[in-house]
Amino acid sequence: MSTSTAVSIKVQKTTQSRIKDLDFNNLSFGKVFSDHMFVADYKNGKWGDCQIVPYAPFQMSPAAAVLHYGQAIFEGMKAYKNEKGEVSLFRPIANQKRINTSAERMCMQTIPEEIFMEGLKKLVELDSAWVPTAEGSSLYIRPFLIATDEFIGVHPSDSYRFFIITSPSGAYYSEPVKVLVETSYSRAVEGGVGFAKVSGNYGRSLLPTKIAINRGYQQIIWTDGKTHQYVEESGTMNLMVVIDDVLITPPLGDTILAGITRDSVLTLARDWKMKVEERKLSIIEVMEAYKRGVLQDAFGTGTAATITHISHIGFEGIDYELPPVNTRIFSNKVKKELDNIHLGKVADIHKWMFKL
Ligand SMILES: *Cc1c(COP(=O)(O)O)cnc(C)c1O
């Protein structure tokens, strides 16, 4: 047992590391978890019991509020190991702030910055051998917060449990994706929770995504819940297009998740003096650009895959084939730059990398 200075974290190390079973050359996404996890509890009006314990199932009451009314939020972030073996996190403070934005929307207890950051640092440090180094790989980090009151009345929970688990992961999407423009189901609506990283947003997306997959697509392009005329996100990623050398993405608001990758891509584009527009973008405008031959690029942005190229857009029964991925100047350049920033191969002018 040992404790850290700022936040008291009890550490119980595993006596049976599983790392020898890990095939670093054959990593998938999110299936294997590293040796330890961080846990903190909120009860009786305060946060406490911060601990790092061996990764394992835990007990919870069947009446726990999270299981009934969905007070559950999460984050996704990554740690990278550079050539010198140093481990860095990408923009972790942004995740820390965003989980509290989500908590407030879901009427959940916010997590103090020092608990989030100290727990995160200590956990990733302890399991740093689990951070892979092969191209496109990283340690995926999943912080999440659940309501734990043993009470099935509908009411904001008075107790919460915060976890951080980590998973060594290979490249998430390797191939460009075929996406279907969804014009009946909605991911998010005005006044809803689309801007928050709420578990239920994912649950509701599974059926429309399954239908799209059955029709030969890999992902959906969500449109606005009211008119279904404006594009919003692509699957669980923010959506960007390049039309006539202008980078366009829907503006932040109730229905768009403020992606940290989205912000990073926009920042780099502006650094490079590219014209950037955050504005409403109708599917008709995208299709007209396609027909004029000026839809140069379309891609999703998110932590899991960084950049996912879109190969085809399915709309009103027709699949529109986009320019070959190797001709896409912006998305390839920005992906390379972010990869290089993650691995410390280029100057980190925005101070995005947080060294452990
Ligand atoms: C997490 C998420 C994103 C991407 O956010 P990043 O911070 O870039 O990982 C985009 N859309 C939705 C709906 C998300 O949940």
JSON list of N, CA, C and O in Angstrom, two decimals, residues 135-185:
[
{"chain": "A", "resi": 135, "resn": "GLU", "atom": "N", "xyz": [2.44, 0.75, -34.91]},
{"chain": "A", "resi": 135, "resn": "GLU", "atom": "CA", "xyz": [1.79, 1.86, -35.62]},
{"chain": "A", "resi": 135, "resn": "GLU", "atom": "C", "xyz": [0.27, 1.79, -35.44]},
{"chain": "A", "resi": 135, "resn": "GLU", "atom": "O", "xyz": [-0.35, 0.74, -35.57]},
{"chain": "A", "resi": 136, "resn": "GLY", "atom": "N", "xyz": [-0.30, 2.94, -35.08]},
{"chain": "A", "resi": 136, "resn": "GLY", "atom": "CA", "xyz": [-1.75, 3.03, -34.93]},
{"chain": "A", "resi": 136, "resn": "GLY", "atom": "C", "xyz": [-2.26, 2.50, -33.60]},
{"chain": "A", "resi": 136, "resn": "GLY", "atom": "O", "xyz": [-3.44, 2.57, -33.31]},
{"chain": "A", "resi": 137, "resn": "SER", "atom": "N", "xyz": [-1.36, 1.98, -32.76]},
{"chain": "A", "resi": 137, "resn": "SER", "atom": "CA", "xyz": [-1.83, 1.42, -31.50]},
{"chain": "A", "resi": 137, "resn": "SER", "atom": "C", "xyz": [-1.63, 2.41, -30.35]},
{"chain": "A", "resi": 137, "resn": "SER", "atom": "O", "xyz": [-0.88, 3.38, -30.47]},
{"chain": "A", "resi": 138, "resn": "SER", "atom": "N", "xyz": [-2.31, 2.16, -29.27]},
{"chain": "A", "resi": 138, "resn": "SER", "atom": "CA", "xyz": [-2.24, 3.05, -28.11]},
{"chain": "A", "resi": 138, "resn": "SER", "atom": "C", "xyz": [-2.92, 2.36, -26.94]},
{"chain": "A", "resi": 138, "resn": "SER", "atom": "O", "xyz": [-3.50, 1.29, -27.10]},
{"chain": "A", "resi": 139, "resn": "LEU", "atom": "N", "xyz": [-2.87, 2.99, -25.78]},
{"chain": "A", "resi": 139, "resn": "LEU", "atom": "CA", "xyz": [-3.65, 2.50, -24.66]},
{"chain": "A", "resi": 139, "resn": "LEU", "atom": "C", "xyz": [-4.93, 3.32, -24.62]},
{"chain": "A", "resi": 139, "resn": "LEU", "atom": "O", "xyz": [-4.90, 4.52, -24.36]},
{"chain": "A", "resi": 140, "resn": "TYR", "atom": "N", "xyz": [-6.04, 2.68, -24.91]},
{"chain": "A", "resi": 140, "resn": "TYR", "atom": "CA", "xyz": [-7.33, 3.37, -24.85]},
{"chain": "A", "resi": 140, "resn": "TYR", "atom": "C", "xyz": [-7.76, 3.45, -23.39]},
{"chain": "A", "resi": 140, "resn": "TYR", "atom": "O", "xyz": [-7.67, 2.47, -22.65]},
{"chain": "A", "resi": 141, "resn": "ILE", "atom": "N", "xyz": [-8.22, 4.63, -22.98]},
{"chain": "A", "resi": 141, "resn": "ILE", "atom": "CA", "xyz": [-8.55, 4.85, -21.57]},
{"chain": "A", "resi": 141, "resn": "ILE", "atom": "C", "xyz": [-10.03, 5.19, -21.47]},
{"chain": "A", "resi": 141, "resn": "ILE", "atom": "O", "xyz": [-10.52, 6.07, -22.18]},
{"chain": "A", "resi": 142, "resn": "ARG", "atom": "N", "xyz": [-10.72, 4.49, -20.63]},
{"chain": "A", "resi": 142, "resn": "ARG", "atom": "CA", "xyz": [-12.17, 4.67, -20.51]},
{"chain": "A", "resi": 142, "resn": "ARG", "atom": "C", "xyz": [-12.53, 5.08, -19.08]},
{"chain": "A", "resi": 142, "resn": "ARG", "atom": "O", "xyz": [-12.71, 4.23, -18.20]},
{"chain": "A", "resi": 143, "resn": "PRO", "atom": "N", "xyz": [-12.63, 6.39, -18.79]},
{"chain": "A", "resi": 143, "resn": "PRO", "atom": "CA", "xyz": [-13.19, 6.83, -17.52]},
{"chain": "A", "resi": 143, "resn": "PRO", "atom": "C", "xyz": [-14.71, 6.78, -17.61]},
{"chain": "A", "resi": 143, "resn": "PRO", "atom": "O", "xyz": [-15.27, 7.06, -18.67]},
{"chain": "A", "resi": 144, "resn": "PHE", "atom": "N", "xyz": [-15.40, 6.41, -16.55]},
{"chain": "A", "resi": 144, "resn": "PHE", "atom": "CA", "xyz": [-16.86, 6.46, -16.57]},
{"chain": "A", "resi": 144, "resn": "PHE", "atom": "C", "xyz": [-17.43, 6.64, -15.18]},
{"chain": "A", "resi": 144, "resn": "PHE", "atom": "O", "xyz": [-16.78, 6.33, -14.18]},
{"chain": "A", "resi": 145, "resn": "LEU", "atom": "N", "xyz": [-18.65, 7.14, -15.16]},
{"chain": "A", "resi": 145, "resn": "LEU", "atom": "CA", "xyz": [-19.30, 7.50, -13.89]},
{"chain": "A", "resi": 145, "resn": "LEU", "atom": "C", "xyz": [-20.70, 6.92, -13.89]},
{"chain": "A", "resi": 145, "resn": "LEU", "atom": "O", "xyz": [-21.45, 7.08, -14.87]},
{"chain": "A", "resi": 146, "resn": "ILE", "atom": "N", "xyz": [-21.06, 6.23, -12.82]},
{"chain": "A", "resi": 146, "resn": "ILE", "atom": "CA", "xyz": [-22.39, 5.63, -12.72]},
{"chain": "A", "resi": 146, "resn": "ILE", "atom": "C", "xyz": [-23.06, 5.98, -11.39]},
{"chain": "A", "resi": 146, "resn": "ILE", "atom": "O", "xyz": [-22.38, 6.23, -10.39]},
{"chain": "A", "resi": 147, "resn": "ALA", "atom": "N", "xyz": [-24.39, 5.96, -11.41]},
{"chain": "A", "resi": 147, "resn": "ALA", "atom": "CA", "xyz": [-25.19, 6.25, -10.21]},
{"chain": "A", "resi": 147, "resn": "ALA", "atom": "C", "xyz": [-25.36, 4.95, -9.44]},
{"chain": "A", "resi": 147, "resn": "ALA", "atom": "O", "xyz": [-25.78, 3.94, -10.01]},
{"chain": "A", "resi": 148, "resn": "THR", "atom": "N", "xyz": [-25.08, 4.96, -8.14]},
{"chain": "A", "resi": 148, "resn": "THR", "atom": "CA", "xyz": [-25.07, 3.69, -7.39]},
{"chain": "A", "resi": 148, "resn": "THR", "atom": "C", "xyz": [-26.11, 3.63, -6.27]},
{"chain": "A", "resi": 148, "resn": "THR", "atom": "O", "xyz": [-26.12, 2.65, -5.52]},
{"chain": "A", "resi": 149, "resn": "ASP", "atom": "N", "xyz": [-26.97, 4.62, -6.12]},
{"chain": "A", "resi": 149, "resn": "ASP", "atom": "CA", "xyz": [-28.00, 4.52, -5.07]},
{"chain": "A", "resi": 149, "resn": "ASP", "atom": "C", "xyz": [-28.78, 3.22, -5.20]},
{"chain": "A", "resi": 149, "resn": "ASP", "atom": "O", "xyz": [-29.19, 2.85, -6.30]},
{"chain": "A", "resi": 150, "resn": "GLU", "atom": "N", "xyz": [-29.03, 2.57, -4.08]},
{"chain": "A", "resi": 150, "resn": "GLU", "atom": "CA", "xyz": [-29.87, 1.38, -4.08]},
{"chain": "A", "resi": 150, "resn": "GLU", "atom": "C", "xyz": [-31.30, 1.84, -3.85]},
{"chain": "A", "resi": 150, "resn": "GLU", "atom": "O", "xyz": [-31.81, 1.89, -2.73]},
{"chain": "A", "resi": 151, "resn": "PHE", "atom": "N", "xyz": [-31.95, 2.26, -4.93]},
{"chain": "A", "resi": 151, "resn": "PHE", "atom": "CA", "xyz": [-33.26, 2.91, -4.82]},
{"chain": "A", "resi": 151, "resn": "PHE", "atom": "C", "xyz": [-33.86, 2.98, -6.21]},
{"chain": "A", "resi": 151, "resn": "PHE", "atom": "O", "xyz": [-33.24, 3.50, -7.13]},
{"chain": "A", "resi": 152, "resn": "ILE", "atom": "N", "xyz": [-35.06, 2.45, -6.37]},
{"chain": "A", "resi": 152, "resn": "ILE", "atom": "CA", "xyz": [-35.64, 2.48, -7.71]},
{"chain": "A", "resi": 152, "resn": "ILE", "atom": "C", "xyz": [-36.72, 3.55, -7.88]},
{"chain": "A", "resi": 152, "resn": "ILE", "atom": "O", "xyz": [-37.52, 3.49, -8.80]},
{"chain": "A", "resi": 153, "resn": "GLY", "atom": "N", "xyz": [-36.68, 4.55, -7.01]},
{"chain": "A", "resi": 153, "resn": "GLY", "atom": "CA", "xyz": [-37.48, 5.75, -7.28]},
{"chain": "A", "resi": 153, "resn": "GLY", "atom": "C", "xyz": [-36.75, 6.58, -8.32]},
{"chain": "A", "resi": 153, "resn": "GLY", "atom": "O", "xyz": [-35.52, 6.56, -8.37]},
{"chain": "A", "resi": 154, "resn": "VAL", "atom": "N", "xyz": [-37.49, 7.30, -9.16]},
{"chain": "A", "resi": 154, "resn": "VAL", "atom": "CA", "xyz": [-36.84, 8.15, -10.16]},
{"chain": "A", "resi": 154, "resn": "VAL", "atom": "C", "xyz": [-36.40, 9.44, -9.49]},
{"chain": "A", "resi": 154, "resn": "VAL", "atom": "O", "xyz": [-37.22, 10.22, -9.02]},
{"chain": "A", "resi": 155, "resn": "HIS", "atom": "N", "xyz": [-35.09, 9.61, -9.45]},
{"chain": "A", "resi": 155, "resn": "HIS", "atom": "CA", "xyz": [-34.54, 10.67, -8.59]},
{"chain": "A", "resi": 155, "resn": "HIS", "atom": "C", "xyz": [-33.04, 10.70, -8.86]},
{"chain": "A", "resi": 155, "resn": "HIS", "atom": "O", "xyz": [-32.45, 9.65, -9.10]},
{"chain": "A", "resi": 156, "resn": "PRO", "atom": "N", "xyz": [-32.41, 11.87, -8.84]},
{"chain": "A", "resi": 156, "resn": "PRO", "atom": "CA", "xyz": [-30.95, 11.88, -9.04]},
{"chain": "A", "resi": 156, "resn": "PRO", "atom": "C", "xyz": [-30.28, 11.12, -7.89]},
{"chain": "A", "resi": 156, "resn": "PRO", "atom": "O", "xyz": [-30.62, 11.36, -6.74]},
{"chain": "A", "resi": 157, "resn": "SER", "atom": "N", "xyz": [-29.39, 10.24, -8.21]},
{"chain": "A", "resi": 157, "resn": "SER", "atom": "CA", "xyz": [-28.72, 9.43, -7.19]},
{"chain": "A", "resi": 157, "resn": "SER", "atom": "C", "xyz": [-27.94, 10.33, -6.22]},
{"chain": "A", "resi": 157, "resn": "SER", "atom": "O", "xyz": [-27.48, 11.41, -6.59]},
{"chain": "A", "resi": 158, "resn": "ASP", "atom": "N", "xyz": [-27.81, 9.87, -5.00]},
{"chain": "A", "resi": 158, "resn": "ASP", "atom": "CA", "xyz": [-26.96, 10.58, -4.03]},
{"chain": "A", "resi": 158, "resn": "ASP", "atom": "C", "xyz": [-25.57, 9.96, -3.96]},
{"chain": "A", "resi": 158, "resn": "ASP", "atom": "O", "xyz": [-24.69, 10.49, -3.30]},
{"chain": "A", "resi": 159, "resn": "SER", "atom": "N", "xyz": [-25.39, 8.81, -4.58]},
{"chain": "A", "resi": 159, "resn": "SER", "atom": "CA", "xyz": [-24.07, 8.18, -4.54]},
{"chain": "A", "resi": 159, "resn": "SER", "atom": "C", "xyz": [-23.65, 7.80, -5.96]},
{"chain": "A", "resi": 159, "resn": "SER", "atom": "O", "xyz": [-24.50, 7.48, -6.81]},
{"chain": "A", "resi": 160, "resn": "TYR", "atom": "N", "xyz": [-22.36, 7.86, -6.19]},
{"chain": "A", "resi": 160, "resn": "TYR", "atom": "CA", "xyz": [-21.81, 7.60, -7.53]},
{"chain": "A", "resi": 160, "resn": "TYR", "atom": "C", "xyz": [-20.51, 6.84, -7.40]},
{"chain": "A", "resi": 160, "resn": "TYR", "atom": "O", "xyz": [-19.80, 6.95, -6.39]},
{"chain": "A", "resi": 161, "resn": "ARG", "atom": "N", "xyz": [-20.18, 6.11, -8.45]},
{"chain": "A", "resi": 161, "resn": "ARG", "atom": "CA", "xyz": [-18.86, 5.47, -8.51]},
{"chain": "A", "resi": 161, "resn": "ARG", "atom": "C", "xyz": [-18.20, 5.88, -9.82]},
{"chain": "A", "resi": 161, "resn": "ARG", "atom": "O", "xyz": [-18.81, 5.82, -10.89]},
{"chain": "A", "resi": 162, "resn": "PHE", "atom": "N", "xyz": [-16.96, 6.30, -9.68]},
{"chain": "A", "resi": 162, "resn": "PHE", "atom": "CA", "xyz": [-16.16, 6.72, -10.84]},
{"chain": "A", "resi": 162, "resn": "PHE", "atom": "C", "xyz": [-15.07, 5.67, -11.06]},
{"chain": "A", "resi": 162, "resn": "PHE", "atom": "O", "xyz": [-14.38, 5.28, -10.11]},
{"chain": "A", "resi": 163, "resn": "PHE", "atom": "N", "xyz": [-14.94, 5.24, -12.30]},
{"chain": "A", "resi": 163, "resn": "PHE", "atom": "CA", "xyz": [-13.94, 4.23, -12.66]},
{"chain": "A", "resi": 163, "resn": "PHE", "atom": "C", "xyz": [-13.04, 4.76, -13.76]},
{"chain": "A", "resi": 163, "resn": "PHE", "atom": "O", "xyz": [-13.48, 5.55, -14.61]},
{"chain": "A", "resi": 164, "resn": "ILE", "atom": "N", "xyz": [-11.83, 4.24, -13.81]},
{"chain": "A", "resi": 164, "resn": "ILE", "atom": "CA", "xyz": [-11.03, 4.36, -15.03]},
{"chain": "A", "resi": 164, "resn": "ILE", "atom": "C", "xyz": [-10.49, 2.96, -15.34]},
{"chain": "A", "resi": 164, "resn": "ILE", "atom": "O", "xyz": [-9.84, 2.35, -14.47]},
{"chain": "A", "resi": 165, "resn": "ILE", "atom": "N", "xyz": [-10.79, 2.48, -16.53]},
{"chain": "A", "resi": 165, "resn": "ILE", "atom": "CA", "xyz": [-10.21, 1.22, -16.99]},
{"chain": "A", "resi": 165, "resn": "ILE", "atom": "C", "xyz": [-9.42, 1.51, -18.26]},
{"chain": "A", "resi": 165, "resn": "ILE", "atom": "O", "xyz": [-9.66, 2.54, -18.92]},
{"chain": "A", "resi": 166, "resn": "THR", "atom": "N", "xyz": [-8.47, 0.66, -18.61]},
{"chain": "A", "resi": 166, "resn": "THR", "atom": "CA", "xyz": [-7.66, 0.93, -19.80]},
{"chain": "A", "resi": 166, "resn": "THR", "atom": "C", "xyz": [-7.52, -0.35, -20.62]},
{"chain": "A", "resi": 166, "resn": "THR", "atom": "O", "xyz": [-7.57, -1.45, -20.09]},
{"chain": "A", "resi": 167, "resn": "SER", "atom": "N", "xyz": [-7.34, -0.15, -21.93]},
{"chain": "A", "resi": 167, "resn": "SER", "atom": "CA", "xyz": [-7.34, -1.29, -22.84]},
{"chain": "A", "resi": 167, "resn": "SER", "atom": "C", "xyz": [-6.33, -1.06, -23.97]},
{"chain": "A", "resi": 167, "resn": "SER", "atom": "O", "xyz": [-6.47, -0.11, -24.74]},
{"chain": "A", "resi": 168, "resn": "PRO", "atom": "N", "xyz": [-5.30, -1.91, -24.06]},
{"chain": "A", "resi": 168, "resn": "PRO", "atom": "CA", "xyz": [-4.35, -1.75, -25.16]},
{"chain": "A", "resi": 168, "resn": "PRO", "atom": "C", "xyz": [-5.06, -2.05, -26.48]},
{"chain": "A", "resi": 168, "resn": "PRO", "atom": "O", "xyz": [-5.74, -3.06, -26.58]},
{"chain": "A", "resi": 169, "resn": "SER", "atom": "N", "xyz": [-4.89, -1.16, -27.44]},
{"chain": "A", "resi": 169, "resn": "SER", "atom": "CA", "xyz": [-5.69, -1.26, -28.65]},
{"chain": "A", "resi": 169, "resn": "SER", "atom": "C", "xyz": [-4.88, -1.02, -29.91]},
{"chain": "A", "resi": 169, "resn": "SER", "atom": "O", "xyz": [-4.00, -0.17, -29.94]},
{"chain": "A", "resi": 170, "resn": "GLY", "atom": "N", "xyz": [-5.23, -1.77, -30.93]},
{"chain": "A", "resi": 170, "resn": "GLY", "atom": "CA", "xyz": [-4.63, -1.54, -32.25]},
{"chain": "A", "resi": 170, "resn": "GLY", "atom": "C", "xyz": [-5.43, -0.47, -32.98]},
{"chain": "A", "resi": 170, "resn": "GLY", "atom": "O", "xyz": [-6.29, 0.18, -32.39]},
{"chain": "A", "resi": 171, "resn": "ALA", "atom": "N", "xyz": [-5.17, -0.28, -34.24]},
{"chain": "A", "resi": 171, "resn": "ALA", "atom": "CA", "xyz": [-5.89, 0.71, -35.04]},
{"chain": "A", "resi": 171, "resn": "ALA", "atom": "C", "xyz": [-7.38, 0.33, -35.06]},
{"chain": "A", "resi": 171, "resn": "ALA", "atom": "O", "xyz": [-7.73, -0.83, -35.19]},
{"chain": "A", "resi": 172, "resn": "TYR", "atom": "N", "xyz": [-8.26, 1.32, -34.89]},
{"chain": "A", "resi": 172, "resn": "TYR", "atom": "CA", "xyz": [-9.68, 1.04, -34.70]},
{"chain": "A", "resi": 172, "resn": "TYR", "atom": "C", "xyz": [-10.39, 0.72, -36.01]},
{"chain": "A", "resi": 172, "resn": "TYR", "atom": "O", "xyz": [-10.99, -0.33, -36.16]},
{"chain": "A", "resi": 173, "resn": "TYR", "atom": "N", "xyz": [-10.34, 1.64, -36.94]},
{"chain": "A", "resi": 173, "resn": "TYR", "atom": "CA", "xyz": [-10.87, 1.37, -38.27]},
{"chain": "A", "resi": 173, "resn": "TYR", "atom": "C", "xyz": [-9.68, 1.41, -39.19]},
{"chain": "A", "resi": 173, "resn": "TYR", "atom": "O", "xyz": [-8.98, 2.41, -39.23]},
{"chain": "A", "resi": 174, "resn": "SER", "atom": "N", "xyz": [-9.45, 0.37, -39.91]},
{"chain": "A", "resi": 174, "resn": "SER", "atom": "CA", "xyz": [-8.31, 0.47, -40.81]},
{"chain": "A", "resi": 174, "resn": "SER", "atom": "C", "xyz": [-8.77, 0.92, -42.19]},
{"chain": "A", "resi": 174, "resn": "SER", "atom": "O", "xyz": [-8.12, 1.69, -42.86]},
{"chain": "A", "resi": 175, "resn": "GLU", "atom": "N", "xyz": [-9.95, 0.44, -42.60]},
{"chain": "A", "resi": 175, "resn": "GLU", "atom": "CA", "xyz": [-10.42, 0.72, -43.96]},
{"chain": "A", "resi": 175, "resn": "GLU", "atom": "C", "xyz": [-11.35, 1.94, -43.98]},
{"chain": "A", "resi": 175, "resn": "GLU", "atom": "O", "xyz": [-12.04, 2.21, -43.00]},
{"chain": "A", "resi": 176, "resn": "PRO", "atom": "N", "xyz": [-11.41, 2.64, -45.11]},
{"chain": "A", "resi": 176, "resn": "PRO", "atom": "CA", "xyz": [-12.41, 3.70, -45.28]},
{"chain": "A", "resi": 176, "resn": "PRO", "atom": "C", "xyz": [-13.82, 3.11, -45.16]},
{"chain": "A", "resi": 176, "resn": "PRO", "atom": "O", "xyz": [-14.02, 1.93, -45.46]},
{"chain": "A", "resi": 177, "resn": "VAL", "atom": "N", "xyz": [-14.77, 3.89, -44.71]},
{"chain": "A", "resi": 177, "resn": "VAL", "atom": "CA", "xyz": [-16.12, 3.36, -44.45]},
{"chain": "A", "resi": 177, "resn": "VAL", "atom": "C", "xyz": [-17.15, 3.90, -45.45]},
{"chain": "A", "resi": 177, "resn": "VAL", "atom": "O", "xyz": [-17.05, 5.02, -45.95]},
{"chain": "A", "resi": 178, "resn": "LYS", "atom": "N", "xyz": [-18.12, 3.03, -45.67]},
{"chain": "A", "resi": 178, "resn": "LYS", "atom": "CA", "xyz": [-19.28, 3.36, -46.48]},
{"chain": "A", "resi": 178, "resn": "LYS", "atom": "C", "xyz": [-20.36, 3.82, -45.51]},
{"chain": "A", "resi": 178, "resn": "LYS", "atom": "O", "xyz": [-20.68, 3.09, -44.57]},
{"chain": "A", "resi": 179, "resn": "VAL", "atom": "N", "xyz": [-20.88, 5.01, -45.70]},
{"chain": "A", "resi": 179, "resn": "VAL", "atom": "CA", "xyz": [-21.84, 5.53, -44.72]},
{"chain": "A", "resi": 179, "resn": "VAL", "atom": "C", "xyz": [-23.20, 5.80, -45.36]},
{"chain": "A", "resi": 179, "resn": "VAL", "atom": "O", "xyz": [-23.29, 6.19, -46.53]},
{"chain": "A", "resi": 180, "resn": "LEU", "atom": "N", "xyz": [-24.24, 5.59, -44.59]},
{"chain": "A", "resi": 180, "resn": "LEU", "atom": "CA", "xyz": [-25.61, 5.79, -45.05]},
{"chain": "A", "resi": 180, "resn": "LEU", "atom": "C", "xyz": [-26.18, 7.04, -44.38]},
{"chain": "A", "resi": 180, "resn": "LEU", "atom": "O", "xyz": [-26.12, 7.17, -43.15]},
{"chain": "A", "resi": 181, "resn": "VAL", "atom": "N", "xyz": [-26.74, 7.94, -45.17]},
{"chain": "A", "resi": 181, "resn": "VAL", "atom": "CA", "xyz": [-27.40, 9.12, -44.59]},
{"chain": "A", "resi": 181, "resn": "VAL", "atom": "C", "xyz": [-28.73, 8.66, -43.99]},
{"chain": "A", "resi": 181, "resn": "VAL", "atom": "O", "xyz": [-29.59, 8.12, -44.68]},
{"chain": "A", "resi": 182, "resn": "GLU", "atom": "N", "xyz": [-28.86, 8.86, -42.68]},
{"chain": "A", "resi": 182, "resn": "GLU", "atom": "CA", "xyz": [-30.04, 8.39, -41.94]},
{"chain": "A", "resi": 182, "resn": "GLU", "atom": "C", "xyz": [-31.08, 9.51, -41.90]},
{"chain": "A", "resi": 182, "resn": "GLU", "atom": "O", "xyz": [-30.80, 10.59, -41.40]},
{"chain": "A", "resi": 183, "resn": "THR", "atom": "N", "xyz": [-32.25, 9.24, -42.45]},
{"chain": "A", "resi": 183, "resn": "THR", "atom": "CA", "xyz": [-33.25, 10.32, -42.49]},
{"chain": "A", "resi": 183, "resn": "THR", "atom": "C", "xyz": [-34.54, 9.97, -41.74]},
{"chain": "A", "resi": 183, "resn": "THR", "atom": "O", "xyz": [-35.53, 10.68, -41.85]},
{"chain": "A", "resi": 184, "resn": "SER", "atom": "N", "xyz": [-34.51, 8.89, -40.96]},
{"chain": "A", "resi": 184, "resn": "SER", "atom": "CA", "xyz": [-35.70, 8.69, -40.11]},
{"chain": "A", "resi": 184, "resn": "SER", "atom": "C", "xyz": [-35.35, 8.60, -38.61]},
{"chain": "A", "resi": 184, "resn": "SER", "atom": "O", "xyz": [-35.96, 9.27, -37.80]},
{"chain": "A", "resi": 185, "resn": "TYR", "atom": "N", "xyz": [-34.35, 7.81, -38.26]},
{"chain": "A", "resi": 185, "resn": "TYR", "atom": "CA", "xyz": [-33.94, 7.79, -36.86]},
{"chain": "A", "resi": 185, "resn": "TYR", "atom": "C", "xyz": [-33.10, 9.02, -36.54]},
{"chain": "A", "resi": 185, "resn": "TYR", "atom": "O", "xyz": [-32.49, 9.61, -37.43]}
]
